[in-house]
PDB file of C-alpha atoms in Angstrom:
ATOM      1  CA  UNK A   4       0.000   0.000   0.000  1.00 89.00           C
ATOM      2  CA  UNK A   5       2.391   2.466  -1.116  1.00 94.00           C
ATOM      3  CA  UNK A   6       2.277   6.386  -0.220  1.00 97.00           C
ATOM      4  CA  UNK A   7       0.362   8.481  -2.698  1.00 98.00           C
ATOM      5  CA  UNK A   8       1.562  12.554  -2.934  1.00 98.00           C
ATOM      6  CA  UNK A   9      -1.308  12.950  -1.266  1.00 97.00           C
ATOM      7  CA  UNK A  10      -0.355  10.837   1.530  1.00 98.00           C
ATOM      8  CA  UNK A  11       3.145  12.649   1.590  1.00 98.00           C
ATOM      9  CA  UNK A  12       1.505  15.719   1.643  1.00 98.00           C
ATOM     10  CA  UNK A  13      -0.375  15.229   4.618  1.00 98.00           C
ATOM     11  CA  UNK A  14       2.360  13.423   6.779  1.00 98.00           C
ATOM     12  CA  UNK A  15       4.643  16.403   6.504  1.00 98.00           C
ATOM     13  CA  UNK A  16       1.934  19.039   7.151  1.00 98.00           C
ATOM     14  CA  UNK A  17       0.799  17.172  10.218  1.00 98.00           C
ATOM     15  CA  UNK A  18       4.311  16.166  11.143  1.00 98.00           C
ATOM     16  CA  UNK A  19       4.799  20.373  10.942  1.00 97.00           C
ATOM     17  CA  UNK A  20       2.713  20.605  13.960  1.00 97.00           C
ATOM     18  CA  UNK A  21       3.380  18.133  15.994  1.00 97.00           C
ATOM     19  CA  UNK A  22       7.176  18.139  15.814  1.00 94.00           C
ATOM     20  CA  UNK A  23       8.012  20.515  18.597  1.00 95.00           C
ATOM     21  CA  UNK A  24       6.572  17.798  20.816  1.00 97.00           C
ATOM     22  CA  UNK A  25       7.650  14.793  19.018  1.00 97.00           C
ATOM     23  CA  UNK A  26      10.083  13.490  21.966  1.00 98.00           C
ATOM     24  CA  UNK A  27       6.645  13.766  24.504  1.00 98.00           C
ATOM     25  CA  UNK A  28       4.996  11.775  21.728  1.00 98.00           C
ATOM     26  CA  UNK A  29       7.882   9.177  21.396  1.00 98.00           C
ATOM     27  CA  UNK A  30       8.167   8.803  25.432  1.00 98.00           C
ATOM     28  CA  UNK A  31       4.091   8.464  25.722  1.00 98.00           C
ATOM     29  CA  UNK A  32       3.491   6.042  22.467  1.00 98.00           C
ATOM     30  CA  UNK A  33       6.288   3.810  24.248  1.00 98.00           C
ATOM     31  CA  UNK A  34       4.814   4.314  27.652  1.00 98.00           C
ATOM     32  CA  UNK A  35       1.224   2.778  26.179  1.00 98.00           C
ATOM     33  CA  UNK A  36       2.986   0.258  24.654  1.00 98.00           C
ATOM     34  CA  UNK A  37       4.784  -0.852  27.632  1.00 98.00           C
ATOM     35  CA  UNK A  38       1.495  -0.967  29.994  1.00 97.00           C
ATOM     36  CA  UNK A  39      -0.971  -2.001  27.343  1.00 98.00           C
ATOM     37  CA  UNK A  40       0.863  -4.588  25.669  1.00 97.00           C
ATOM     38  CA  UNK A  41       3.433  -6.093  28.735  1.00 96.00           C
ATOM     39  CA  UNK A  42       4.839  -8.782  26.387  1.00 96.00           C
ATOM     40  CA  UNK A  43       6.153  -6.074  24.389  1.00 97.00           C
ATOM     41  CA  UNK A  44       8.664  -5.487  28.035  1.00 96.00           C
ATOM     42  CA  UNK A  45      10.239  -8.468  26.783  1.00 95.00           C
ATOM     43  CA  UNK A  46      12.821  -6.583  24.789  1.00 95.00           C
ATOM     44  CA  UNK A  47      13.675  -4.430  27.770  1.00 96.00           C
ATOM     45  CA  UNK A  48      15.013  -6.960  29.980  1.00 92.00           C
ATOM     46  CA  UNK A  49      17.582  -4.462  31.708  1.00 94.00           C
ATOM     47  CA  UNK A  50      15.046  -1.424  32.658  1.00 97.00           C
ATOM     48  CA  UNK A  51      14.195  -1.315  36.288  1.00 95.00           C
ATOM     49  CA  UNK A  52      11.056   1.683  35.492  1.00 96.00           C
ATOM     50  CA  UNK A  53       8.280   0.480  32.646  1.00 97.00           C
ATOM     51  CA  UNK A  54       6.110   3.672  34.174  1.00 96.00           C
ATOM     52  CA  UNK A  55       5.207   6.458  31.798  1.00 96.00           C
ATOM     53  CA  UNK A  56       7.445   8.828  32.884  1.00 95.00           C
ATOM     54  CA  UNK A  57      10.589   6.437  33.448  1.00 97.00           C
ATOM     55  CA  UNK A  58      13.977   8.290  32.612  1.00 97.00           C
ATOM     56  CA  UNK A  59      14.387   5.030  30.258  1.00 98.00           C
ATOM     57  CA  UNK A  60      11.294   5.258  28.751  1.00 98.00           C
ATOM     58  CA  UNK A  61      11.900   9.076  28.368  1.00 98.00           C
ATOM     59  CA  UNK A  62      15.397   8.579  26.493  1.00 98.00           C
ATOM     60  CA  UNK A  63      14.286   5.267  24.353  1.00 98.00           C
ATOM     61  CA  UNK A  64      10.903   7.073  23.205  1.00 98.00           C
ATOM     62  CA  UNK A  65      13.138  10.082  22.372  1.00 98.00           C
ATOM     63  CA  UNK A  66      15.246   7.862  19.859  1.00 98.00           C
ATOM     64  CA  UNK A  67      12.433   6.187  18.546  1.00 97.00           C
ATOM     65  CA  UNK A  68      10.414   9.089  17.784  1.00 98.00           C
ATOM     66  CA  UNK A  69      13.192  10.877  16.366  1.00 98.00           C
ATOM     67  CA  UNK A  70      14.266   7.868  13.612  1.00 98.00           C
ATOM     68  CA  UNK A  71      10.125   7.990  12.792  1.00 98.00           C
ATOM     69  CA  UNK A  72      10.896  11.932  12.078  1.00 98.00           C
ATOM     70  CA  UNK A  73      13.858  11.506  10.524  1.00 97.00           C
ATOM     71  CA  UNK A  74      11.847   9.186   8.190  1.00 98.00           C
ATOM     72  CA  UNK A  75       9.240  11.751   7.255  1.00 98.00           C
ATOM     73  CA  UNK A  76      12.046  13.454   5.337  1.00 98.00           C
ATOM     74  CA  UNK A  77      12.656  10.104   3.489  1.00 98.00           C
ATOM     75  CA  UNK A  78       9.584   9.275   2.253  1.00 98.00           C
ATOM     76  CA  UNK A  79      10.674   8.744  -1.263  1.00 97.00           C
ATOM     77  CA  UNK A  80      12.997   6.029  -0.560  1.00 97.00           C
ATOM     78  CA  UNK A  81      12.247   4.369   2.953  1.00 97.00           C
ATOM     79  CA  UNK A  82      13.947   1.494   2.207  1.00 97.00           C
ATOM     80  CA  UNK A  83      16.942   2.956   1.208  1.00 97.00           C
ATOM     81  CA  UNK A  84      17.190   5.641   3.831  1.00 97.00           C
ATOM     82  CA  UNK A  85      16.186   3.358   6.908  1.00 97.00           C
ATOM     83  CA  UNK A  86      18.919   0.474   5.462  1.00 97.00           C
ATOM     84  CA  UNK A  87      21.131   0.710   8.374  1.00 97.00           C
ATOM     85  CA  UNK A  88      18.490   0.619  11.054  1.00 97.00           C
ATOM     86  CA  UNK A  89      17.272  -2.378   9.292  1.00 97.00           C
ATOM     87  CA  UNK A  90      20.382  -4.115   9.756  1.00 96.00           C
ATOM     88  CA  UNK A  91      20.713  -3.385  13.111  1.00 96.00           C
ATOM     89  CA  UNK A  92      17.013  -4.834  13.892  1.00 95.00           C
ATOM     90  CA  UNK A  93      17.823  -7.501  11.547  1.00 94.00           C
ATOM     91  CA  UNK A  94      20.785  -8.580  13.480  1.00 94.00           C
ATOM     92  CA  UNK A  95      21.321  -6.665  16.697  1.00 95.00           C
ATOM     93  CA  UNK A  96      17.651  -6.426  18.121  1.00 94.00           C
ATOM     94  CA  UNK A  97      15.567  -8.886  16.254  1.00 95.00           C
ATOM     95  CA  UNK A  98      12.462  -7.183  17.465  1.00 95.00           C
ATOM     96  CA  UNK A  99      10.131  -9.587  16.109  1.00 95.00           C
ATOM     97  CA  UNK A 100       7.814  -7.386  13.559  1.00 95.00           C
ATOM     98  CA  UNK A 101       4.611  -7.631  14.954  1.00 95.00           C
ATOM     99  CA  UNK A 102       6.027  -5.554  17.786  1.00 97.00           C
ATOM    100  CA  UNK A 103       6.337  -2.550  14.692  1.00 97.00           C
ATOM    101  CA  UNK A 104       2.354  -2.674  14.231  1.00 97.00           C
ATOM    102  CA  UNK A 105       1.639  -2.270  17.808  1.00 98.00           C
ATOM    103  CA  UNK A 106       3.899   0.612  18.605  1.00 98.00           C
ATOM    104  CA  UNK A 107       2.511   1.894  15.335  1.00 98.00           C
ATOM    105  CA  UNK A 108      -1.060   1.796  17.022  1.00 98.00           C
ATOM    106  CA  UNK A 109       0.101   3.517  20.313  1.00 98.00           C
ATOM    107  CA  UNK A 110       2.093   6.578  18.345  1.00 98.00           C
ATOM    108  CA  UNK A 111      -1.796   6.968  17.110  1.00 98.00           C
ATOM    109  CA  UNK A 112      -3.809   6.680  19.899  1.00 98.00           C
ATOM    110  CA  UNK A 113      -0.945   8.917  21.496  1.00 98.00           C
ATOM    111  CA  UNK A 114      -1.841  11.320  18.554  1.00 98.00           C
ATOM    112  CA  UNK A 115      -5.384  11.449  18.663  1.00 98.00           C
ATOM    113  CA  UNK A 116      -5.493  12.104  22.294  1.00 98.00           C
ATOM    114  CA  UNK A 117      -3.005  15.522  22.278  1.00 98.00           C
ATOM    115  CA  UNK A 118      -3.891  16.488  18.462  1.00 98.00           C
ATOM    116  CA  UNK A 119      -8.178  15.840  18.642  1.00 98.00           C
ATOM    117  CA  UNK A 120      -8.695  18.381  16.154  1.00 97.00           C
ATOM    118  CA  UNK A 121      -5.782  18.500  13.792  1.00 97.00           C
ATOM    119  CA  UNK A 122      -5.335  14.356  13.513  1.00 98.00           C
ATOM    120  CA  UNK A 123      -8.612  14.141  10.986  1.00 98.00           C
ATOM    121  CA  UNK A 124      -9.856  10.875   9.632  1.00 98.00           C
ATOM    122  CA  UNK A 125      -7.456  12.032   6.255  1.00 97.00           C
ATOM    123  CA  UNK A 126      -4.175  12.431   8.481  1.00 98.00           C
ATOM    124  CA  UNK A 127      -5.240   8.997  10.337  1.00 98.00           C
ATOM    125  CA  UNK A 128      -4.931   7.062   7.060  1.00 98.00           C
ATOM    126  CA  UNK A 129      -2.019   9.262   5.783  1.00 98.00           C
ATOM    127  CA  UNK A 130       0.323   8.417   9.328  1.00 98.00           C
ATOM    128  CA  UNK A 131      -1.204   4.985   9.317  1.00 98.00           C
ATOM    129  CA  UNK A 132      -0.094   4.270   6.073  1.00 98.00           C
ATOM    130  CA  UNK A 133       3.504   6.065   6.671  1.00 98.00           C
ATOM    131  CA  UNK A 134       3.671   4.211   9.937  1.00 98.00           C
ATOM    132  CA  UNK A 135       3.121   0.485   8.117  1.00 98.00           C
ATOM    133  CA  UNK A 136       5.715   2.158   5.322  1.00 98.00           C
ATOM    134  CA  UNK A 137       8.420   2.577   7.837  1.00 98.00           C
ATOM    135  CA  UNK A 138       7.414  -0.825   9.868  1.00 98.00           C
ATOM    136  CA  UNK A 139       8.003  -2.295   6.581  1.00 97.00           C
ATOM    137  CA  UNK A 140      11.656  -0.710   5.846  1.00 97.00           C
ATOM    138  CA  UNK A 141      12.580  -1.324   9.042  1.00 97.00           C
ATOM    139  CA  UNK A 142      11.916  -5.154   8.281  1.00 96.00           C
ATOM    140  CA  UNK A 143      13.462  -5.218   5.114  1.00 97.00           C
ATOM    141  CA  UNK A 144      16.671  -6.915   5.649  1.00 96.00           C
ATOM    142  CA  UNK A 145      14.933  -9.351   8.396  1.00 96.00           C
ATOM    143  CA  UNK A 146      15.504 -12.229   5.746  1.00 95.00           C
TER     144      UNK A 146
ATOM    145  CA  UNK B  28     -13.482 -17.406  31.505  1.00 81.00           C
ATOM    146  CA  UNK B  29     -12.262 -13.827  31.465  1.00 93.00           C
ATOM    147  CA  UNK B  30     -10.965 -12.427  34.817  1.00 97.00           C
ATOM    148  CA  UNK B  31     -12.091  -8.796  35.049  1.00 98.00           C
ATOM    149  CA  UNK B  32     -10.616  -6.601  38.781  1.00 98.00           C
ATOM    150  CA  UNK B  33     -12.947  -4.513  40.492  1.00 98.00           C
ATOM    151  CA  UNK B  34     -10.591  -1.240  39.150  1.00 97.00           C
ATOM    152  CA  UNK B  35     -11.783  -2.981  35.594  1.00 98.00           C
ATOM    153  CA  UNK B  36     -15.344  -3.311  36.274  1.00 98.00           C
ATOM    154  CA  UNK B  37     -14.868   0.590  37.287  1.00 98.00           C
ATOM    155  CA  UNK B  38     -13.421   1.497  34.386  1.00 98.00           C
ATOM    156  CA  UNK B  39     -15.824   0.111  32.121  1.00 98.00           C
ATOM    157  CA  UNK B  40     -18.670   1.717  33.537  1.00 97.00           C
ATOM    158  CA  UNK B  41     -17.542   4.940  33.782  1.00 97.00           C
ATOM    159  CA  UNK B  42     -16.150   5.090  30.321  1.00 97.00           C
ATOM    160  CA  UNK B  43     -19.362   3.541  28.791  1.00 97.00           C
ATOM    161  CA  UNK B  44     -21.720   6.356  31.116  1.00 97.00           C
ATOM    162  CA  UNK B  45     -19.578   8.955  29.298  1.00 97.00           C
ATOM    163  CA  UNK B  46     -19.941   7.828  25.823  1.00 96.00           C
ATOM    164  CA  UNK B  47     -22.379   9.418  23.289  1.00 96.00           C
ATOM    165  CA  UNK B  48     -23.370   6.376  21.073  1.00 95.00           C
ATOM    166  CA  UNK B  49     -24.838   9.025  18.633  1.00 96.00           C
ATOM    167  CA  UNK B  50     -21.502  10.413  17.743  1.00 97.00           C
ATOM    168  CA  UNK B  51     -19.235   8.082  18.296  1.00 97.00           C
ATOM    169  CA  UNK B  52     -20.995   5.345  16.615  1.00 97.00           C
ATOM    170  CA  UNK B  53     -21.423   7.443  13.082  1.00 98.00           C
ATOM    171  CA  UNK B  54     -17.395   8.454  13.718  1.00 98.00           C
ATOM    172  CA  UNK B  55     -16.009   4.894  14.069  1.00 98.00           C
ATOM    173  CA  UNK B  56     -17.912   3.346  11.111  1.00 98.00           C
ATOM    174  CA  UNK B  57     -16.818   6.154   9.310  1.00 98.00           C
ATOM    175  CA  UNK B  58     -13.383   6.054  10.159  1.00 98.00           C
ATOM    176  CA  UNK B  59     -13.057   2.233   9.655  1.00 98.00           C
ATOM    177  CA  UNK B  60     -13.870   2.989   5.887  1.00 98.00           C
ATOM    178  CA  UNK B  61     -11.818   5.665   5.334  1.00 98.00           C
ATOM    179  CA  UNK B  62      -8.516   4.682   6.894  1.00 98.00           C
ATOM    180  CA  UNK B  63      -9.320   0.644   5.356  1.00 97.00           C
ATOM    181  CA  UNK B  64     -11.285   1.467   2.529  1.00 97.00           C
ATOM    182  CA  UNK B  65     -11.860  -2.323   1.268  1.00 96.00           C
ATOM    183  CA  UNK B  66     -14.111  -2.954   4.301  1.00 96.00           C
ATOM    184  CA  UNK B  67     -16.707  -0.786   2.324  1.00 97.00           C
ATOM    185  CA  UNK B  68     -17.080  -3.900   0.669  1.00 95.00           C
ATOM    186  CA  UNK B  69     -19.708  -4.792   3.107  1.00 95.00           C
ATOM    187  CA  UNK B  70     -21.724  -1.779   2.390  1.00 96.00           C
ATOM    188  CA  UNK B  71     -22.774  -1.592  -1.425  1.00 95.00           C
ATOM    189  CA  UNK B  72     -26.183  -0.160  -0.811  1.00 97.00           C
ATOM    190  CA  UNK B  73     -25.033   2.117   1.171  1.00 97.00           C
ATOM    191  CA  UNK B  74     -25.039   4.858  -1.546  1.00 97.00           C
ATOM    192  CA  UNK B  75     -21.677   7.232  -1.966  1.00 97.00           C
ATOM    193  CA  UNK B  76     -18.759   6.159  -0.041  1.00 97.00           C
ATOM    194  CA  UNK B  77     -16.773   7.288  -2.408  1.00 96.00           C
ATOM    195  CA  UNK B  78     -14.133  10.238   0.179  1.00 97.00           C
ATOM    196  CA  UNK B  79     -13.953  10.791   3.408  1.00 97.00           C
ATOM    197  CA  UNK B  80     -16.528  13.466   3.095  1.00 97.00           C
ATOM    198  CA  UNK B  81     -19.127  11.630   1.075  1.00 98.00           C
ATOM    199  CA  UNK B  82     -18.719   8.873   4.113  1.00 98.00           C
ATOM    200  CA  UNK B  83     -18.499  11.245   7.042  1.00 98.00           C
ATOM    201  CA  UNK B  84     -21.637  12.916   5.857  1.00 97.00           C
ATOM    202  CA  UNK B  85     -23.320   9.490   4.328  1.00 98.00           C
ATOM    203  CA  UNK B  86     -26.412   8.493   6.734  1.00 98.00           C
ATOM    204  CA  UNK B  87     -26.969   4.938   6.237  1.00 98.00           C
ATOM    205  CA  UNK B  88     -22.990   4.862   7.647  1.00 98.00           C
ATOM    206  CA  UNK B  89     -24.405   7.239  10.418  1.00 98.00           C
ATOM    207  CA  UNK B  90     -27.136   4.786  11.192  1.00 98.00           C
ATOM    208  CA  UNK B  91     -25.319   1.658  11.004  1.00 97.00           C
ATOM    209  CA  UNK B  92     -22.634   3.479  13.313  1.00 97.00           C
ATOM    210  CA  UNK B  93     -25.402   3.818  15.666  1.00 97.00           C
ATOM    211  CA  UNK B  94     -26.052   0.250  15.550  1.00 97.00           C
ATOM    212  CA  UNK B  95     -23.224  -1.551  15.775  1.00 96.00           C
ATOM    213  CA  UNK B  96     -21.673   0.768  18.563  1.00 96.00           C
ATOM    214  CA  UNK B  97     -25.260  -0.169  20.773  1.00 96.00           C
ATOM    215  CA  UNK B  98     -24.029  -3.554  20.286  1.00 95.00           C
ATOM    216  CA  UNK B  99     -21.210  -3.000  22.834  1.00 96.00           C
ATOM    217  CA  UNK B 100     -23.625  -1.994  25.392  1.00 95.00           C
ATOM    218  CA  UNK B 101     -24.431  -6.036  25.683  1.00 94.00           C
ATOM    219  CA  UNK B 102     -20.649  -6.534  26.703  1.00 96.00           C
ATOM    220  CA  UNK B 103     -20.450  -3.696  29.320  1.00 97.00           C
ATOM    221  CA  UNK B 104     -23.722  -5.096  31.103  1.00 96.00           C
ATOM    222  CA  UNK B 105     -22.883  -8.838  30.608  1.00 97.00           C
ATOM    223  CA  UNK B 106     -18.881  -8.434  31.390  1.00 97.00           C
ATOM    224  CA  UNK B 107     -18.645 -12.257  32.617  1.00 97.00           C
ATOM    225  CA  UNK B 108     -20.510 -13.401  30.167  1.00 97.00           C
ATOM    226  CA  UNK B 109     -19.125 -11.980  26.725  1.00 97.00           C
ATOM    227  CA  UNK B 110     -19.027 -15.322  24.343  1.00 96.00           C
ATOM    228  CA  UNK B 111     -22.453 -16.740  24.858  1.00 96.00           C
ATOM    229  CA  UNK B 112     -24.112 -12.597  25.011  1.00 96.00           C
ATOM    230  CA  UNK B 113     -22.564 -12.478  21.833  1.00 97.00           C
ATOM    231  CA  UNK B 114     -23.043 -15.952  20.084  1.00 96.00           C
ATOM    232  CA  UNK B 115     -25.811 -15.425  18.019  1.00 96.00           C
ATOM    233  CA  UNK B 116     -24.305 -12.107  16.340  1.00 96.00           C
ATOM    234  CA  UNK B 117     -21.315 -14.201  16.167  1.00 96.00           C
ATOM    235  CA  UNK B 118     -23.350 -16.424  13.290  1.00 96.00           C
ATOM    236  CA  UNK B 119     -24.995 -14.039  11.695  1.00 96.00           C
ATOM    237  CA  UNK B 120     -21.511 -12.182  10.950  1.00 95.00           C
ATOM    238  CA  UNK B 121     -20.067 -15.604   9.611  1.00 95.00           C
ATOM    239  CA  UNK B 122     -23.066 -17.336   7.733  1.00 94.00           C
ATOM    240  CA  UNK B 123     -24.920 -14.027   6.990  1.00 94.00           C
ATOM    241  CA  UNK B 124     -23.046 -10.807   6.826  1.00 94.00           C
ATOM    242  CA  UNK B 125     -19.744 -13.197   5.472  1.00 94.00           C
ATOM    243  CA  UNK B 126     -17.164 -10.524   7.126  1.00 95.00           C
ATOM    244  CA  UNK B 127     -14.064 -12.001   7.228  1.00 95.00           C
ATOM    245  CA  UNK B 128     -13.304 -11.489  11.124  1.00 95.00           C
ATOM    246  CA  UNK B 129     -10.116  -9.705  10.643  1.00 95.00           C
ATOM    247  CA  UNK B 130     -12.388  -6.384  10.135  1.00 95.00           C
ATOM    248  CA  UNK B 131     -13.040  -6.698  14.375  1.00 96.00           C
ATOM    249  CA  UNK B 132      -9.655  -6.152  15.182  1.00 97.00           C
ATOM    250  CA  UNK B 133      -9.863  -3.020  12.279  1.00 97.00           C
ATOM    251  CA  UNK B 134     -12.737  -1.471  13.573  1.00 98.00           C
ATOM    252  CA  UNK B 135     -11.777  -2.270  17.326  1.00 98.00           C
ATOM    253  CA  UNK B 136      -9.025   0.112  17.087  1.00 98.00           C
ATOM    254  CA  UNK B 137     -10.672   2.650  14.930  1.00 98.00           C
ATOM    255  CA  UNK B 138     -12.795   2.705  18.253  1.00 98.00           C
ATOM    256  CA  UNK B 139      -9.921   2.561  20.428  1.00 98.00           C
ATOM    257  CA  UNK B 140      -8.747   5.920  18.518  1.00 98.00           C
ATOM    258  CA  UNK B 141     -12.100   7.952  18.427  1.00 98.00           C
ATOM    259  CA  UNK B 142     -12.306   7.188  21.862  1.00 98.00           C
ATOM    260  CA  UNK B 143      -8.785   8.445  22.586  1.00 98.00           C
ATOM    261  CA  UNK B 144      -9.712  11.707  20.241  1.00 98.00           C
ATOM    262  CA  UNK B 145     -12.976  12.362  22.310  1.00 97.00           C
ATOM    263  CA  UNK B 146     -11.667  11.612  25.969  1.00 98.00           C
ATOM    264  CA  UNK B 147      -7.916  13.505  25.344  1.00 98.00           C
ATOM    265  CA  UNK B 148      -5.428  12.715  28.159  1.00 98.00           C
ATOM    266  CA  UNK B 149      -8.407  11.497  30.640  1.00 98.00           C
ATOM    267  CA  UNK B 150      -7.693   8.136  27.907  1.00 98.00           C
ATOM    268  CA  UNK B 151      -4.659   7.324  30.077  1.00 98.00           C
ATOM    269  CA  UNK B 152      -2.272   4.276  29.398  1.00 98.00           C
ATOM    270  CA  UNK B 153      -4.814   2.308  32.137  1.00 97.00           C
ATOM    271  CA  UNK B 154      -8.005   3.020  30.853  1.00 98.00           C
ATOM    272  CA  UNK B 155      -7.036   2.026  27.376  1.00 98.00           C
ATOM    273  CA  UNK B 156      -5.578  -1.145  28.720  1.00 98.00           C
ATOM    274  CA  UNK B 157      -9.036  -2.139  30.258  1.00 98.00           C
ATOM    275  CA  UNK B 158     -10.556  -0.672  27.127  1.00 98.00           C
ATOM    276  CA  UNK B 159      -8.485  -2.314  25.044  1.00 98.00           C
ATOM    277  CA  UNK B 160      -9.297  -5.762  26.937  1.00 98.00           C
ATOM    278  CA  UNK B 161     -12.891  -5.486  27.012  1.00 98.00           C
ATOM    279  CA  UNK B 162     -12.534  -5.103  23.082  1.00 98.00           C
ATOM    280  CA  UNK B 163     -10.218  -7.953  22.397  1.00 97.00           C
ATOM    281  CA  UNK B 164     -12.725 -10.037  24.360  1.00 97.00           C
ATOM    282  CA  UNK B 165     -15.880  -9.022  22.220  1.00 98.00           C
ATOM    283  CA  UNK B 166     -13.766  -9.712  19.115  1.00 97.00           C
ATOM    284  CA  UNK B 167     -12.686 -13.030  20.053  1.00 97.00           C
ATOM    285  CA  UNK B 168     -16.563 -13.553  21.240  1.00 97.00           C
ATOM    286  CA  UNK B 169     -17.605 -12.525  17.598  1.00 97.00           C
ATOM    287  CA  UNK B 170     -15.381 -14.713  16.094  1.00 96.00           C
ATOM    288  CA  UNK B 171     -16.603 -17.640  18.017  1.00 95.00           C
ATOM    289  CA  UNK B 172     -18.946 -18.868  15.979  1.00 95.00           C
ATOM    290  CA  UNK B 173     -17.079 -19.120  12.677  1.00 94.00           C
ATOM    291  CA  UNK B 174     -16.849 -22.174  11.243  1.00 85.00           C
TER     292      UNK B 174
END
């Protein structure tokens, strides 16, 4: 389901408004993930602090958020331009891919609740689609 | 059976007392079509689906919102008793309606994110955990019956 202009168009205008808070957004989504989905704490064996506002979850939401922004400029070639965090999940993490569609689904709920007016049905299915786009780079080199 | 804590129970209720079925109903059916647009497979009579407007402002989605959001009501007021509440919509989806059970899940968290647009950070991590639950429960009850 690749990602029209139109799609594009309405990632990076919405992505124009929420960046100043992107690193809030990146610590939240995580945060949900973490409490609504525990098996998902699996890959965090070493944090002592799952809660929302966890230093840990704070710096690793931060990172993750920031690669997803980084991607918005990248939309052209996701594949290419995410190659080298594909390896690394590939071979370093192994963060089994399922996990990428759930933390997809928490960096929109996480969306909808601080952006009500501005994350329309149209910018749902825009992200959505982006989100599933970059879930799919980042599995690219899996096998 | 499903094992549902007293904080749950809570939860539930008070969520459910504070949602309008009359908007949020129309807005989930809509949104289900619009951000998965081959589930308006289902709905070929139902006139011009054919943007987000035309769907948004489309009444026979409105209705049908209406509908199939009342529907929940029978899992908040029979929590402990979700599969058989729900067994006979479980056939008509499968021999019936034919929806491939897959939709659930997609308009589960079209819910899940309508709700989290109307309630704003009062939708904390917990109460869409128990949310969450409650719908994963109701799908698997709807799905029950297949086959």
């Amino acid at each position: 389901m690749s990602l029209t202009a139109k799609d594009k168009a309405f990632v990076k205008a919405f992505w124009g408004k929420i960046s100043g808070q992107a690193d809030a957004i990146g610590q939240e989504a995580l945060g949900r993930m973490l409490i609504v989905y525990p098996q998902t704490k699996i890959y965090f064996s070493g944090w002592t602090d799952f809660s929302l506002d966890s230093p840990q979850v704070k710096k690793h939401g931060k990172t993750v958020m920031s690669a997803i922004t980084d991607a918005v400029g990248k939309m052209d070639d996701l594949i290419g331009g995410m190659s080298s965090l594909s390896d690394l999940h590939a071979t370093k993490f192994r963060i089994d891919p399922v996990n990428f569609k759930i933390l997809s689904h928490n960096i929109l709920v996480t969306l909808a609740v601080h952006f009500p007016t501005d994350f329309t049905a149209e910018v749902h299915v825009a992200v959505d689609k982006f989100l599933a786009a970059v879930s799919a780079a980042l599995a690219d080199k899996y096998r | 059976m499903v094992e549902w804590s007293d904080s749950e129970r809570k939860t539930v209720a008070s969520v459910w007392g504070k949602i309008n079925v009359g908007e949020i109903g129309p807005q989930t059916l809509a949104r289900v079509l619009i951000v998965y647009p081959w589930t308006q497979r289902y709905f070929g009579t139902f006139g011009d689906l054919s943007n987000a407007a035309a769907i948004q402002g489309n009444p026979k989605v409105s209705a049908h919102g209406k509908t199939v959001l009342n529907a929940l009501d029978k899992a908040v007021k029979n929590m402990d008793n979700i599969k058989a509440t729900y067994a006979q919509l479980s056939q008509l989806h499968c021999e019936k309606l034919n929806v491939d059970p897959g939709n659930f899940k997609l308009l589960a968290n079209c819910l899940t994110i309508i709700m989290a647009t109307a309630f704003g950070p009062a939708f904390t991590p917990e109460v869409q955990a128990t949310w969450q639950k409650l719908l994963s429960v109701v799908v698997s009850a709807l799905t029950s019956q297949y086959f």
